[in-house]
Amino acid sequence: WKQTEEGAALRRVQADLMREFSGSIIEAARDMVPKAFPGIGAEGNPLHGERRNDAFYEELEELLRLCQYATAIGAPSFTDPEAASELRDLFRELNIPPIVAAEALRAMQKRACFLGQMSREAPNCWPACIAPFERVAADLEGPGGEEAIVLD
């Protein structure tokens, strides 16, 4: 996004906001997931149990850091098909449909963009983070798009 000095400055502001307000960005996902996927935390479902739930959000924190770094350097395309496949496999091994993580990332993206828009330093910095979040969310959905989710 904008490979100029001005673009670099805007990306830096947005990346700093994402780091400074990472808790708020993760909280957006914590708020959205149970609403978008009712029952996902119920017994027998993917996010049942405190440890499983915590592990899911810890993985989202790692993905947020990845998006923050990509925002800072202006790299909208920073993943490869093999890494994306491994990421989907990780969530499947945890019995968490990758689409849940993809939608959580989109909620995080909305919060990150909002924070950028509210920035006094550079309220026009927010577009810098759109592509990184979208790239990771699309990677999670995979080449076939969304996966169906069946909750007990």
Short mmCIF file of C-alpha atoms in Angstrom, two decimals:
data_model
loop_
_atom_site.label_atom_id
_atom_site.label_comp_id
_atom_site.label_asym_id
_atom_site.label_seq_id
_atom_site.Cartn_x
_atom_site.Cartn_y
_atom_site.Cartn_z
CA TRP A 1 0.00 0.00 0.00
CA LYS A 2 1.53 3.26 -1.17
CA GLN A 3 5.23 2.48 -1.55
CA THR A 4 6.16 6.13 -0.91
CA GLU A 5 7.51 7.98 2.12
CA GLU A 6 3.99 9.14 2.93
CA GLY A 7 2.68 5.60 2.54
CA ALA A 8 5.44 4.27 4.79
CA ALA A 9 4.54 6.83 7.46
CA LEU A 10 0.84 5.88 7.26
CA ARG A 11 1.66 2.17 7.42
CA ARG A 12 3.84 2.78 10.47
CA VAL A 13 1.03 4.63 12.26
CA GLN A 14 -1.47 1.85 11.49
CA ALA A 15 0.97 -0.90 12.51
CA ASP A 16 1.72 0.92 15.77
CA LEU A 17 -2.00 1.22 16.48
CA MET A 18 -2.44 -2.48 15.82
CA ARG A 19 0.32 -3.28 18.29
CA GLU A 20 -0.80 -0.77 20.92
CA PHE A 21 -4.45 -1.83 20.77
CA SER A 22 -3.96 -5.54 20.09
CA GLY A 23 -6.13 -6.41 23.09
CA SER A 24 -9.03 -4.40 21.69
CA ILE A 25 -8.58 -5.98 18.26
CA ILE A 26 -8.62 -9.49 19.73
CA GLU A 27 -11.64 -8.51 21.82
CA ALA A 28 -13.50 -7.76 18.57
CA ALA A 29 -13.00 -11.41 17.60
CA ARG A 30 -14.02 -12.61 21.08
CA ASP A 31 -17.24 -10.61 20.75
CA MET A 32 -18.03 -11.72 17.20
CA VAL A 33 -17.29 -15.46 17.25
CA PRO A 34 -20.03 -16.57 19.70
CA LYS A 35 -22.56 -14.32 17.95
CA ALA A 36 -21.70 -15.51 14.45
CA PHE A 37 -21.33 -19.17 15.51
CA PRO A 38 -23.87 -19.74 18.32
CA GLY A 39 -23.02 -22.75 20.42
CA ILE A 40 -19.40 -22.92 19.31
CA GLY A 41 -18.28 -22.94 22.95
CA ALA A 42 -20.84 -25.53 24.06
CA GLU A 43 -19.80 -29.02 25.11
CA GLY A 44 -18.79 -31.11 22.12
CA ASN A 45 -18.19 -28.09 19.89
CA PRO A 46 -14.89 -26.60 18.65
CA LEU A 47 -14.29 -23.94 21.32
CA HIS A 48 -15.58 -25.88 24.31
CA GLY A 49 -13.27 -25.66 27.29
CA GLU A 50 -11.16 -22.81 28.55
CA ARG A 51 -7.84 -24.21 27.28
CA ARG A 52 -9.16 -24.80 23.74
CA ASN A 53 -10.82 -21.40 23.68
CA ASP A 54 -7.66 -19.69 24.94
CA ALA A 55 -5.51 -21.56 22.40
CA PHE A 56 -7.75 -20.33 19.57
CA TYR A 57 -7.40 -16.69 20.60
CA GLU A 58 -3.66 -17.10 21.15
CA GLU A 59 -3.40 -18.27 17.53
CA LEU A 60 -5.38 -15.20 16.48
CA GLU A 61 -2.88 -13.04 18.38
CA GLU A 62 -0.09 -14.62 16.32
CA LEU A 63 -2.02 -13.92 13.12
CA LEU A 64 -2.59 -10.34 14.28
CA ARG A 65 1.18 -9.92 14.70
CA LEU A 66 1.68 -11.29 11.20
CA CYS A 67 -0.85 -8.80 9.83
CA GLN A 68 0.80 -6.00 11.80
CA TYR A 69 4.21 -6.78 10.31
CA ALA A 70 2.73 -7.02 6.80
CA THR A 71 1.01 -3.67 7.35
CA ALA A 72 4.24 -2.06 8.53
CA ILE A 73 6.21 -3.16 5.48
CA GLY A 74 3.38 -2.77 2.97
CA ALA A 75 3.34 -6.40 1.88
CA PRO A 76 -0.21 -7.33 0.82
CA SER A 77 0.98 -10.71 -0.48
CA PHE A 78 3.12 -12.32 2.19
CA THR A 79 1.95 -15.91 2.47
CA ASP A 80 2.43 -18.86 0.19
CA PRO A 81 0.08 -21.75 -0.65
CA GLU A 82 2.02 -24.28 1.42
CA ALA A 83 2.00 -22.10 4.54
CA ALA A 84 -1.71 -21.37 4.02
CA SER A 85 -2.45 -25.08 3.76
CA GLU A 86 -0.49 -25.76 6.94
CA LEU A 87 -2.41 -23.01 8.74
CA ARG A 88 -5.75 -24.53 7.70
CA ASP A 89 -4.48 -27.94 8.81
CA LEU A 90 -3.50 -26.53 12.20
CA PHE A 91 -7.04 -25.31 12.85
CA ARG A 92 -8.48 -28.59 11.58
CA GLU A 93 -6.20 -30.52 13.96
CA LEU A 94 -7.62 -28.38 16.75
CA ASN A 95 -11.08 -29.33 15.40
CA ILE A 96 -11.78 -25.67 14.68
CA PRO A 97 -13.20 -24.97 11.21
CA PRO A 98 -10.83 -22.52 9.48
CA ILE A 99 -13.81 -20.37 8.49
CA VAL A 100 -14.26 -19.48 12.17
CA ALA A 101 -10.73 -18.08 12.26
CA ALA A 102 -11.27 -16.32 8.91
CA GLU A 103 -14.39 -14.57 10.18
CA ALA A 104 -12.63 -13.71 13.45
CA LEU A 105 -9.86 -12.08 11.39
CA ARG A 106 -12.43 -10.02 9.52
CA ALA A 107 -13.85 -8.78 12.83
CA MET A 108 -10.30 -7.91 13.88
CA GLN A 109 -9.77 -6.10 10.59
CA LYS A 110 -12.88 -3.97 11.16
CA ARG A 111 -11.63 -3.01 14.63
CA ALA A 112 -8.12 -2.23 13.33
CA CYS A 113 -9.58 -0.06 10.56
CA PHE A 114 -11.82 1.74 13.05
CA LEU A 115 -8.83 2.45 15.29
CA GLY A 116 -6.97 3.87 12.30
CA GLN A 117 -9.91 6.10 11.39
CA MET A 118 -9.99 7.42 14.95
CA SER A 119 -6.27 8.18 14.94
CA ARG A 120 -5.49 11.83 15.57
CA GLU A 121 -2.05 11.40 14.06
CA ALA A 122 -3.17 9.97 10.72
CA PRO A 123 -6.89 9.19 10.35
CA ASN A 124 -6.28 8.13 6.75
CA CYS A 125 -3.87 5.32 7.74
CA TRP A 126 -6.53 2.63 8.09
CA PRO A 127 -6.51 1.25 4.50
CA ALA A 128 -2.95 0.02 5.11
CA CYS A 129 -4.22 -2.96 7.11
CA ILE A 130 -7.00 -4.14 4.80
CA ALA A 131 -4.96 -6.36 2.47
CA PRO A 132 -2.98 -8.25 5.15
CA PHE A 133 -6.10 -9.28 7.08
CA GLU A 134 -7.93 -10.21 3.88
CA ARG A 135 -4.97 -12.27 2.66
CA VAL A 136 -4.81 -14.37 5.84
CA ALA A 137 -8.61 -14.75 5.99
CA ALA A 138 -8.69 -15.92 2.36
CA ASP A 139 -5.81 -18.30 3.05
CA LEU A 140 -7.79 -19.79 5.93
CA GLU A 141 -10.86 -20.28 3.76
CA GLY A 142 -8.74 -22.08 1.22
CA PRO A 143 -9.09 -22.41 -2.52
CA GLY A 144 -12.64 -23.75 -2.25
CA GLY A 145 -13.91 -20.85 -0.13
CA GLU A 146 -15.97 -21.27 3.02
CA GLU A 147 -16.42 -24.61 4.75
CA ALA A 148 -19.70 -25.67 6.25
CA ILE A 149 -19.85 -25.73 10.03
CA VAL A 150 -21.94 -28.21 11.94
CA LEU A 151 -22.35 -27.58 15.65
CA ASP A 152 -23.88 -30.06 18.08
#
